[in-house]
Short mmCIF file of C-alpha atoms in Angstrom, two decimals:
data_model
loop_
_atom_site.label_atom_id
_atom_site.label_comp_id
_atom_site.label_asym_id
_atom_site.label_seq_id
_atom_site.Cartn_x
_atom_site.Cartn_y
_atom_site.Cartn_z
CA UNK A 1 0.00 0.00 0.00
CA UNK A 2 1.07 3.58 -0.52
CA UNK A 3 2.48 5.49 2.39
CA UNK A 4 0.30 8.32 3.61
CA UNK A 5 1.57 11.44 5.38
CA UNK A 6 -0.41 13.54 7.80
CA UNK A 7 -0.38 17.33 7.53
CA UNK A 8 0.94 17.82 11.09
CA UNK A 9 3.90 15.59 10.28
CA UNK A 10 4.62 17.51 7.09
CA UNK A 11 4.65 20.76 9.06
CA UNK A 12 6.95 19.20 11.64
CA UNK A 13 9.37 18.04 8.97
CA UNK A 14 9.49 21.54 7.51
CA UNK A 15 10.55 22.88 10.90
CA UNK A 16 13.07 20.09 11.41
CA UNK A 17 14.61 20.81 8.03
CA UNK A 18 15.26 24.39 9.14
CA UNK A 19 16.59 23.53 12.60
CA UNK A 20 18.42 20.23 12.45
CA UNK A 21 21.12 21.34 10.04
CA UNK A 22 22.55 23.21 13.04
CA UNK A 23 21.74 20.41 15.53
CA UNK A 24 25.14 19.23 16.71
CA UNK A 25 27.39 21.75 14.96
CA UNK A 26 30.56 23.07 16.61
CA UNK A 27 32.85 25.90 15.52
CA UNK A 28 36.06 25.18 17.40
CA UNK A 29 37.63 23.49 20.44
CA UNK A 30 35.19 22.68 23.23
CA UNK A 31 37.84 21.86 25.84
CA UNK A 32 41.48 22.41 26.82
CA UNK A 33 43.90 20.76 29.21
CA UNK A 34 43.64 23.66 31.66
CA UNK A 35 39.84 23.66 31.56
CA UNK A 36 39.68 19.90 31.99
CA UNK A 37 42.11 19.71 34.91
CA UNK A 38 41.80 15.97 34.37
CA UNK A 39 43.78 13.41 36.34
CA UNK A 40 43.37 9.63 36.32
CA UNK A 41 45.59 6.84 37.67
CA UNK A 42 45.41 3.88 35.24
CA UNK A 43 46.68 1.54 37.94
CA UNK A 44 43.55 2.31 39.95
CA UNK A 45 41.12 2.67 37.03
CA UNK A 46 41.01 -0.58 35.10
CA UNK A 47 38.73 -2.29 32.62
CA UNK A 48 36.05 -3.45 32.27
CA UNK A 49 34.32 -0.95 34.57
CA UNK A 50 36.80 1.92 34.69
CA UNK A 51 38.87 3.52 31.94
CA UNK A 52 40.93 6.72 31.97
CA UNK A 53 40.46 9.32 29.25
CA UNK A 54 43.34 8.47 26.93
CA UNK A 55 44.25 8.83 23.28
CA UNK A 56 45.91 5.39 23.36
CA UNK A 57 43.96 2.20 22.60
CA UNK A 58 42.46 0.50 25.65
CA UNK A 59 44.08 -2.54 27.17
CA UNK A 60 47.55 -1.44 26.13
CA UNK A 61 47.03 -2.63 22.56
CA UNK A 62 49.45 -1.56 19.86
CA UNK A 63 47.56 0.73 17.45
CA UNK A 64 48.57 -1.49 14.53
CA UNK A 65 46.78 -4.41 16.25
CA UNK A 66 43.72 -2.31 17.04
CA UNK A 67 40.60 -2.36 14.83
CA UNK A 68 39.45 0.91 13.32
CA UNK A 69 35.82 1.53 14.27
CA UNK A 70 33.33 3.70 12.41
CA UNK A 71 30.39 4.43 14.72
CA UNK A 72 27.19 4.92 12.72
CA UNK A 73 24.31 6.68 14.50
CA UNK A 74 21.04 8.43 13.71
CA UNK A 75 18.98 10.87 15.78
CA UNK A 76 15.29 11.76 16.21
CA UNK A 77 12.07 10.06 15.10
CA UNK A 78 11.95 6.61 13.52
CA UNK A 79 9.77 6.35 10.42
CA UNK A 80 9.91 4.34 7.24
CA UNK A 81 11.74 7.17 5.48
CA UNK A 82 14.43 7.30 8.18
CA UNK A 83 15.04 3.58 7.87
CA UNK A 84 15.15 3.90 4.09
CA UNK A 85 17.73 6.64 4.62
CA UNK A 86 20.14 4.56 6.73
CA UNK A 87 19.52 1.42 4.67
CA UNK A 88 21.08 3.07 1.62
CA UNK A 89 24.40 3.20 3.48
CA UNK A 90 24.44 -0.02 5.53
CA UNK A 91 22.12 -2.69 4.12
CA UNK A 92 24.50 -3.82 1.38
CA UNK A 93 27.63 -3.85 3.55
CA UNK A 94 29.41 -6.52 5.55
CA UNK A 95 31.89 -6.26 8.38
CA UNK A 96 35.05 -8.40 8.33
CA UNK A 97 33.15 -11.19 10.14
CA UNK A 98 30.55 -11.33 7.34
CA UNK A 99 27.77 -9.73 9.42
CA UNK A 100 25.68 -6.78 8.25
CA UNK A 101 26.77 -3.66 10.21
CA UNK A 102 24.46 -2.49 12.97
CA UNK A 103 23.92 1.04 14.22
CA UNK A 104 22.52 3.11 17.08
CA UNK A 105 19.32 5.11 16.80
CA UNK A 106 19.00 7.86 19.40
CA UNK A 107 15.23 7.91 19.40
CA UNK A 108 12.78 10.62 20.35
CA UNK A 109 9.18 9.46 20.25
CA UNK A 110 7.36 12.47 18.82
CA UNK A 111 6.34 11.46 15.29
CA UNK A 112 7.81 7.98 15.78
CA UNK A 113 6.19 4.80 14.48
CA UNK A 114 6.64 2.42 17.40
CA UNK A 115 6.42 -0.81 15.45
CA UNK A 116 9.36 0.25 13.30
CA UNK A 117 11.34 0.83 16.49
CA UNK A 118 10.54 -2.76 17.48
CA UNK A 119 11.52 -4.11 14.07
CA UNK A 120 14.77 -2.14 13.98
CA UNK A 121 15.73 -3.37 17.44
CA UNK A 122 14.91 -7.02 16.76
CA UNK A 123 17.07 -6.76 13.64
CA UNK A 124 20.04 -6.25 15.97
CA UNK A 125 20.33 -2.47 16.11
CA UNK A 126 20.64 -0.39 19.26
CA UNK A 127 17.80 1.81 20.44
CA UNK A 128 18.94 4.65 22.72
CA UNK A 129 17.26 7.60 24.46
CA UNK A 130 17.01 11.06 22.86
CA UNK A 131 14.22 12.45 25.12
CA UNK A 132 10.51 12.32 24.34
CA UNK A 133 10.05 15.65 22.59
CA UNK A 134 13.61 16.63 21.60
CA UNK A 135 14.50 19.23 24.21
CA UNK A 136 18.00 20.29 25.17
CA UNK A 137 19.12 20.31 28.83
CA UNK A 138 16.23 17.90 29.38
CA UNK A 139 14.37 17.52 32.67
CA UNK A 140 14.23 13.99 34.13
CA UNK A 141 10.65 13.50 32.91
CA UNK A 142 11.80 13.80 29.28
CA UNK A 143 14.47 11.13 29.76
CA UNK A 144 12.46 8.79 31.99
CA UNK A 145 9.30 9.14 29.93
CA UNK A 146 11.14 8.08 26.79
CA UNK A 147 12.38 4.94 28.53
CA UNK A 148 8.87 4.06 29.67
CA UNK A 149 7.26 4.73 26.28
CA UNK A 150 9.93 2.80 24.34
CA UNK A 151 9.53 -0.12 26.73
CA UNK A 152 5.71 -0.05 26.74
CA UNK A 153 4.83 0.67 23.12
CA UNK A 154 7.92 -0.57 21.25
CA UNK A 155 8.78 -3.50 23.50
CA UNK A 156 12.41 -2.51 24.06
CA UNK A 157 13.79 -4.16 27.23
CA UNK A 158 14.88 -1.63 29.81
CA UNK A 159 18.30 -3.28 30.06
CA UNK A 160 18.80 -2.72 26.33
CA UNK A 161 18.30 1.06 26.53
CA UNK A 162 21.78 1.83 27.77
CA UNK A 163 22.71 5.05 26.00
CA UNK A 164 21.66 8.68 25.71
CA UNK A 165 22.37 11.62 23.45
CA UNK A 166 21.13 15.10 24.31
CA UNK A 167 19.15 16.95 21.64
CA UNK A 168 21.26 19.74 20.15
CA UNK A 169 24.10 18.09 22.18
CA UNK A 170 22.86 20.41 24.94
CA UNK A 171 23.41 18.73 28.31
CA UNK A 172 24.38 19.71 31.85
CA UNK A 173 26.06 18.12 34.84
CA UNK A 174 22.56 17.38 36.15
CA UNK A 175 21.77 15.53 32.90
CA UNK A 176 24.77 13.23 33.36
CA UNK A 177 24.03 12.75 37.04
CA UNK A 178 20.44 11.76 36.28
CA UNK A 179 21.54 9.28 33.60
CA UNK A 180 23.86 7.65 36.11
CA UNK A 181 21.22 7.47 38.83
CA UNK A 182 18.64 5.90 36.53
CA UNK A 183 20.85 3.08 35.29
CA UNK A 184 22.15 4.26 31.92
CA UNK A 185 25.54 2.90 30.94
CA UNK A 186 26.75 5.77 28.76
CA UNK A 187 26.23 9.22 27.32
CA UNK A 188 27.34 10.24 23.83
CA UNK A 189 26.80 13.99 23.73
CA UNK A 190 30.33 15.35 24.21
CA UNK A 191 32.45 16.54 21.30
CA UNK A 192 36.00 15.50 20.42
CA UNK A 193 36.83 18.85 18.86
CA UNK A 194 40.61 18.89 18.33
CA UNK A 195 42.30 16.86 15.56
CA UNK A 196 44.26 13.75 16.52
CA UNK A 197 47.29 15.29 14.83
CA UNK A 198 47.42 18.03 17.47
CA UNK A 199 49.41 17.23 20.61
CA UNK A 200 46.60 18.45 22.89
CA UNK A 201 43.83 16.52 21.11
CA UNK A 202 40.66 15.67 23.00
CA UNK A 203 39.92 12.63 20.80
CA UNK A 204 39.90 10.22 23.70
CA UNK A 205 38.79 6.64 23.50
CA UNK A 206 35.54 6.10 25.48
CA UNK A 207 36.19 6.54 29.19
CA UNK A 208 34.35 6.39 32.50
CA UNK A 209 33.58 9.40 34.64
CA UNK A 210 35.26 8.02 37.76
CA UNK A 211 37.46 11.11 37.56
CA UNK A 212 35.11 13.52 35.83
CA UNK A 213 34.86 14.67 32.22
CA UNK A 214 37.74 15.57 29.92
CA UNK A 215 35.62 16.79 26.96
CA UNK A 216 33.44 19.90 26.58
CA UNK A 217 35.09 21.56 29.58
CA UNK A 218 34.84 25.00 27.95
CA UNK A 219 31.13 24.45 27.33
CA UNK A 220 29.52 22.52 30.22
CA UNK A 221 29.90 23.80 33.77
CA UNK A 222 30.49 21.54 36.72
CA UNK A 223 31.64 18.44 34.84
CA UNK A 224 35.42 18.81 34.68
CA UNK A 225 38.34 19.22 37.10
CA UNK A 226 37.03 16.13 38.88
CA UNK A 227 33.81 17.89 39.89
CA UNK A 228 31.50 15.18 38.55
CA UNK A 229 32.50 11.68 39.56
CA UNK A 230 30.18 8.95 38.27
CA UNK A 231 31.96 5.61 38.74
CA UNK A 232 31.46 3.16 35.90
CA UNK A 233 29.43 5.58 33.77
CA UNK A 234 30.87 5.99 30.26
CA UNK A 235 31.29 8.96 28.00
CA UNK A 236 31.58 8.06 24.32
CA UNK A 237 32.87 11.21 22.63
CA UNK A 238 31.56 12.24 19.21
CA UNK A 239 34.60 12.49 16.95
CA UNK A 240 34.64 15.43 14.55
CA UNK A 241 35.97 15.58 11.00
CA UNK A 242 38.31 18.47 10.14
CA UNK A 243 38.70 20.27 6.84
CA UNK A 244 41.82 22.08 5.58
CA UNK A 245 41.51 24.68 8.34
CA UNK A 246 42.40 22.02 10.91
CA UNK A 247 41.32 22.90 14.44
CA UNK A 248 39.40 25.86 12.99
CA UNK A 249 37.34 23.67 10.67
CA UNK A 250 35.51 20.98 12.68
CA UNK A 251 32.44 19.19 11.31
CA UNK A 252 30.44 17.00 13.68
CA UNK A 253 26.87 15.94 12.91
CA UNK A 254 25.80 15.76 9.26
CA UNK A 255 29.14 17.14 8.00
CA UNK A 256 27.83 17.01 4.42
CA UNK A 257 25.46 19.87 5.33
CA UNK A 258 28.38 22.18 6.15
CA UNK A 259 30.31 24.37 3.73
CA UNK A 260 33.87 22.97 3.73
CA UNK A 261 37.10 24.95 4.08
CA UNK A 262 35.32 28.17 5.00
CA UNK A 263 33.60 28.32 1.61
CA UNK A 264 30.21 29.76 0.80
CA UNK A 265 28.56 26.63 -0.62
CA UNK A 266 28.31 22.88 -0.23
CA UNK A 267 30.95 20.84 -2.00
CA UNK A 268 30.73 17.05 -1.93
CA UNK A 269 34.21 16.58 -3.37
CA UNK A 270 35.82 18.79 -0.72
CA UNK A 271 33.79 17.08 2.01
CA UNK A 272 34.91 13.65 0.84
CA UNK A 273 38.49 14.88 0.80
CA UNK A 274 38.49 16.00 4.44
CA UNK A 275 36.52 12.94 5.59
CA UNK A 276 39.18 10.68 4.08
CA UNK A 277 41.96 12.83 5.54
CA UNK A 278 40.50 12.71 9.06
CA UNK A 279 39.94 8.96 8.82
CA UNK A 280 43.54 8.46 7.68
CA UNK A 281 44.82 10.53 10.61
CA UNK A 282 42.93 8.26 13.00
CA UNK A 283 43.89 5.08 11.17
CA UNK A 284 47.61 5.91 11.00
CA UNK A 285 47.65 7.17 14.59
CA UNK A 286 46.07 5.65 17.69
CA UNK A 287 42.99 4.48 15.79
CA UNK A 288 40.48 6.37 17.87
CA UNK A 289 37.00 5.71 16.49
CA UNK A 290 35.51 7.95 13.83
CA UNK A 291 31.79 8.63 13.63
CA UNK A 292 29.07 9.18 11.05
CA UNK A 293 26.41 10.97 13.09
CA UNK A 294 23.31 11.53 11.01
CA UNK A 295 19.86 13.07 10.98
CA UNK A 296 18.35 10.70 8.40
CA UNK A 297 15.72 13.13 7.13
CA UNK A 298 18.44 15.14 5.39
CA UNK A 299 19.45 12.07 3.38
CA UNK A 300 16.01 10.66 2.59
CA UNK A 301 15.03 9.92 -1.00
CA UNK A 302 11.56 8.70 0.02
CA UNK A 303 10.12 11.61 1.97
CA UNK A 304 8.02 14.16 0.03
CA UNK A 305 9.39 17.67 0.14
CA UNK A 306 12.94 16.69 1.08
CA UNK A 307 15.31 17.37 -1.79
CA UNK A 308 18.54 15.50 -1.23
CA UNK A 309 21.43 15.66 -3.63
CA UNK A 310 22.09 12.19 -5.01
CA UNK A 311 25.72 13.23 -5.33
CA UNK A 312 25.84 13.60 -1.52
CA UNK A 313 24.46 10.10 -0.99
CA UNK A 314 26.95 8.75 -3.50
CA UNK A 315 29.74 10.64 -1.76
CA UNK A 316 28.93 9.10 1.65
CA UNK A 317 28.80 5.63 0.11
CA UNK A 318 32.10 6.33 -1.63
CA UNK A 319 33.64 7.24 1.71
CA UNK A 320 32.38 4.02 3.31
CA UNK A 321 33.51 1.95 0.31
CA UNK A 322 36.97 3.47 0.58
CA UNK A 323 37.15 3.08 4.37
CA UNK A 324 36.09 -0.55 4.21
CA UNK A 325 38.80 -1.22 1.66
CA UNK A 326 41.35 -0.59 4.43
CA UNK A 327 42.28 -3.50 6.68
CA UNK A 328 40.47 -4.17 9.98
CA UNK A 329 37.73 -1.55 9.61
CA UNK A 330 34.42 -2.20 11.39
CA UNK A 331 31.14 -0.26 11.18
CA UNK A 332 29.47 -0.54 14.58
CA UNK A 333 26.81 0.76 16.94
CA UNK A 334 27.80 2.61 20.09
CA UNK A 335 27.01 -0.39 22.28
CA UNK A 336 29.18 -2.62 20.08
CA UNK A 337 32.06 -0.15 20.39
CA UNK A 338 31.69 -0.11 24.17
CA UNK A 339 31.54 -3.90 24.34
CA UNK A 340 34.93 -4.01 22.63
CA UNK A 341 36.44 -1.18 24.71
CA UNK A 342 35.44 -2.93 27.94
CA UNK A 343 37.14 -6.12 26.76
CA UNK A 344 39.55 -5.10 23.98
CA UNK A 345 40.76 -7.73 21.54
CA UNK A 346 43.46 -7.45 18.88
CA UNK A 347 42.53 -7.58 15.21
CA UNK A 348 43.21 -11.33 15.01
CA UNK A 349 40.76 -12.02 17.88
CA UNK A 350 37.78 -10.04 16.63
CA UNK A 351 35.83 -13.21 15.89
CA UNK A 352 35.54 -13.68 19.65
CA UNK A 353 33.57 -10.46 20.19
CA UNK A 354 30.05 -11.83 20.64
CA UNK A 355 28.37 -8.43 20.32
CA UNK A 356 29.80 -7.95 16.82
CA UNK A 357 27.96 -11.08 15.67
CA UNK A 358 24.55 -9.43 15.81
CA UNK A 359 22.96 -9.92 12.43
CA UNK A 360 24.57 -13.28 11.70
CA UNK A 361 22.08 -15.58 13.46
CA UNK A 362 18.34 -15.94 13.80
CA UNK A 363 16.35 -16.61 16.97
CA UNK A 364 14.46 -19.89 17.09
CA UNK A 365 10.91 -18.58 16.70
CA UNK A 366 8.04 -21.11 16.38
CA UNK A 367 6.56 -20.73 12.90
CA UNK A 368 3.25 -22.50 13.41
CA UNK A 369 1.30 -19.25 13.88
CA UNK A 370 1.89 -15.51 13.39
CA UNK A 371 3.25 -13.48 16.28
CA UNK A 372 3.60 -9.72 16.68
CA UNK A 373 7.26 -9.79 17.66
CA UNK A 374 9.29 -7.31 15.60
CA UNK A 375 9.91 -9.62 12.65
CA UNK A 376 7.90 -8.07 9.77
CA UNK A 377 6.86 -11.29 8.06
CA UNK A 378 5.39 -12.55 11.35
CA UNK A 379 3.39 -9.39 12.04
CA UNK A 380 1.15 -9.09 8.99
CA UNK A 381 -2.40 -8.28 10.04
CA UNK A 382 -1.52 -8.14 13.73
CA UNK A 383 -0.43 -4.54 14.23
CA UNK A 384 -2.63 -2.05 16.07
CA UNK A 385 -3.18 1.20 14.16
CA UNK A 386 -3.32 4.16 16.55
CA UNK A 387 -4.94 6.89 14.46
CA UNK A 388 -4.19 10.03 16.46
CA UNK A 389 -4.68 13.31 14.61
CA UNK A 390 -1.33 14.68 15.80
CA UNK A 391 0.55 11.67 14.48
CA UNK A 392 -0.70 8.14 13.89
CA UNK A 393 1.46 5.10 14.49
CA UNK A 394 1.44 1.31 14.63
CA UNK A 395 2.39 -0.89 17.56
CA UNK A 396 2.33 -4.54 18.61
CA UNK A 397 1.43 -3.55 22.16
CA UNK A 398 -2.00 -1.93 21.93
CA UNK A 399 -3.03 1.66 21.29
CA UNK A 400 -3.03 4.05 24.25
CA UNK A 401 -6.07 6.24 24.87
CA UNK A 402 -3.86 9.32 24.45
CA UNK A 403 -0.44 10.14 23.06
CA UNK A 404 2.35 9.53 25.57
CA UNK A 405 3.74 12.68 27.19
CA UNK A 406 6.49 13.31 29.75
CA UNK A 407 3.78 13.62 32.41
CA UNK A 408 1.93 10.51 31.22
CA UNK A 409 4.32 8.24 29.30
CA UNK A 410 2.20 5.10 29.72
CA UNK A 411 -1.47 5.97 29.10
CA UNK A 412 -4.14 3.35 29.60
CA UNK A 413 -4.69 1.05 26.65
CA UNK A 414 -7.76 1.47 24.47
CA UNK A 415 -10.23 -1.29 25.28
CA UNK A 416 -12.27 -2.99 22.55
CA UNK A 417 -15.30 -5.27 22.80
CA UNK A 418 -13.38 -8.50 22.33
CA UNK A 419 -10.77 -10.02 24.64
CA UNK A 420 -8.35 -10.25 21.74
CA UNK A 421 -8.18 -6.46 21.58
CA UNK A 422 -6.10 -6.23 24.75
CA UNK A 423 -2.34 -6.41 24.20
CA UNK A 424 0.09 -7.40 26.90
CA UNK A 425 3.22 -5.32 27.22
CA UNK A 426 6.68 -6.87 27.31
CA UNK A 427 7.30 -8.43 30.75
CA UNK A 428 10.65 -8.46 32.50
CA UNK A 429 11.44 -12.11 31.75
CA UNK A 430 10.81 -12.61 28.04
CA UNK A 431 12.85 -10.86 25.35
CA UNK A 432 11.20 -9.06 22.46
CA UNK A 433 11.30 -11.63 19.60
CA UNK A 434 9.84 -14.35 21.84
CA UNK A 435 7.00 -12.39 23.45
CA UNK A 436 3.45 -12.80 22.12
CA UNK A 437 1.63 -9.60 23.16
CA UNK A 438 -1.73 -10.91 21.95
CA UNK A 439 -1.62 -14.22 23.77
CA UNK A 440 0.30 -12.77 26.70
CA UNK A 441 2.79 -15.61 26.66
CA UNK A 442 6.44 -16.31 25.96
CA UNK A 443 7.13 -18.59 23.01
CA UNK A 444 10.42 -19.73 24.50
CA UNK A 445 10.83 -21.86 27.62
CA UNK A 446 14.42 -22.95 27.11
CA UNK A 447 17.38 -21.89 29.21
CA UNK A 448 19.10 -21.09 25.91
CA UNK A 449 16.98 -17.94 25.63
CA UNK A 450 16.63 -17.17 29.33
CA UNK A 451 16.11 -13.48 29.99
CA UNK A 452 15.71 -11.26 33.01
CA UNK A 453 15.27 -7.54 32.43
CA UNK A 454 16.38 -4.98 35.00
CA UNK A 455 14.10 -2.55 36.74
CA UNK A 456 14.85 1.16 36.46
CA UNK A 457 13.99 3.84 39.09
CA UNK A 458 11.97 5.86 36.60
CA UNK A 459 8.42 5.49 37.91
CA UNK A 460 6.49 8.08 39.93
CA UNK A 461 8.66 9.45 42.72
CA UNK A 462 11.60 7.35 41.57
CA UNK A 463 9.79 4.03 42.03
CA UNK A 464 10.97 1.05 40.02
CA UNK A 465 9.57 0.45 36.56
CA UNK A 466 9.67 -3.17 35.41
CA UNK A 467 7.46 -3.20 32.32
CA UNK A 468 4.55 -5.51 31.64
CA UNK A 469 0.89 -4.72 32.07
CA UNK A 470 -1.63 -3.42 29.59
CA UNK A 471 -1.01 0.28 30.07
CA UNK A 472 -2.20 2.93 32.46
CA UNK A 473 0.04 2.20 35.41
CA UNK A 474 3.34 1.02 36.78
CA UNK A 475 3.45 -2.74 37.02
CA UNK A 476 5.88 -2.91 39.92
CA UNK A 477 3.47 -5.09 41.88
CA UNK A 478 2.52 -7.32 38.95
CA UNK A 479 -0.93 -5.72 38.65
CA UNK A 480 -1.74 -2.37 37.08
CA UNK A 481 -5.44 -2.48 37.77
CA UNK A 482 -6.30 -3.69 34.26
CA UNK A 483 -6.27 -7.37 34.97
CA UNK A 484 -3.55 -9.99 34.64
CA UNK A 485 -0.63 -8.25 32.99
CA UNK A 486 1.53 -11.27 32.25
CA UNK A 487 4.48 -9.91 34.22
CA UNK A 488 4.52 -12.96 36.50
CA UNK A 489 5.30 -15.30 33.61
CA UNK A 490 8.45 -17.27 34.51
CA UNK A 491 9.13 -19.88 31.82
CA UNK A 492 12.83 -20.44 32.19
CA UNK A 493 14.63 -23.24 33.93
CA UNK A 494 18.12 -21.85 33.37
CA UNK A 495 20.02 -19.29 35.39
CA UNK A 496 19.12 -15.74 34.43
CA UNK A 497 20.32 -12.26 35.20
CA UNK A 498 21.46 -9.11 33.48
CA UNK A 499 23.44 -6.69 35.59
CA UNK A 500 24.87 -3.26 34.83
CA UNK A 501 28.06 -4.91 33.61
CA UNK A 502 26.35 -6.89 30.84
CA UNK A 503 25.95 -5.11 27.53
CA UNK A 504 23.89 -7.85 25.90
CA UNK A 505 20.35 -6.77 26.70
CA UNK A 506 18.81 -9.13 24.20
CA UNK A 507 20.76 -12.38 24.30
CA UNK A 508 20.21 -13.32 20.70
CA UNK A 509 21.59 -11.94 17.46
CA UNK A 510 18.94 -11.49 14.80
CA UNK A 511 19.56 -11.47 11.09
CA UNK A 512 16.44 -9.75 9.88
CA UNK A 513 17.75 -7.61 7.02
CA UNK A 514 17.75 -3.84 7.26
CA UNK A 515 16.23 -3.69 3.78
CA UNK A 516 12.45 -3.66 3.74
CA UNK A 517 12.00 -2.77 7.40
CA UNK A 518 9.11 -0.48 6.49
CA UNK A 519 5.74 -2.21 6.75
CA UNK A 520 4.10 -0.76 3.67
CA UNK A 521 1.34 1.51 4.90
CA UNK A 522 3.04 3.50 7.62
CA UNK A 523 0.83 6.57 7.67
#
């Protein structure tokens, strides 16, 4: 069926097109050694749960034996056009282990189609928090509400939502403190704004805030000089590209939207030149990661009213083709990068990194009947269509009576006349591809797929949120007032448990292709 677009969404996209080109731009260094006042003793701060801010590879690896990572991320709403946009860069690629590259989507839920979030996650990609309504310096309700809504209406396990990026990269010390207190593993909002070829570069490998921040010290008060100590909480810097002006010519998010070399117009050839140069500086140096940080709407060929230059798309693919032609280059999500940093392996041991195998295996899903579980071919005819005037969406988990908001992120579920109309939200002990939200049961009872999600202190007054239920409450007691919520289902005989130290979240890799993730009629 043809995709249909609502007028409110079209108006929103027009505004986003004007604003987001400047979302994440920087004009020069955001820190200095004096401003950072950073000190860390590597003998006392050791992996996997502590790492000093350093330009050298973790674990004492020789740079020549260190893989070169390209971190691929996207920000904002998830729609069919955004998935089409990232597919054109990743779907046809393979990492050195033969797996399709995976990426991180920093998701805000305004104008998001929840079922596509589910599908993208089950395909092995990372879903991270970007606030509910895309506000900088966000209050806790914006961060917590997004966790609750993504868990309730997209079925993302709480333990799998590990990362955060601030809209406009606008965060405060309170933002980082709140992320730490509510069980996030990392933030990726800080800028690495000085080239790796400069002696005082701030292009640090990901590090923990046991000794405070070392990035953005000229921009964010109260985070540096050891003022903000958050043990075990990671900062994953965003690594800028630099044009011929060097430190005076940084390009961070959507670099292809910037005029290169101080010019007055876009120039794909010049952009490709400085992207290759920056990559080479990293590759021939200490192999700090490089990042492609995108707002997919600016690269969409399927969204009406967005005019993207095909030459720009071809240029980005040319860059990735060239980069992948180098030895030991991996395109990864942020969580995959962190999994490696916490347990670094040399280039000849990369086959042992379990997290990099996402996309190379399928979960064992019973095929005797359809199930609304994030695998598109299993979901046909089972999705709930939530036809709100502001923005409609689909979900496996039942339509709420109102759009989620920071003050009410888990509205009651709409109730129909038949019992089959009620959908059961993901419980804490069954992972997304195995949960049947219509039958309220887990399709897996084997210890091989044992799962135990973590609770997060994000409910009213800081109470624990554990998921489950049918909407309209916090199922911390196993009953939200709407009947049996399925959260007491305990099918597994094997040992279970996911702590803060485990990056797995979902314990299966899923090889659903990125291509065709849209479900036809999206709007």
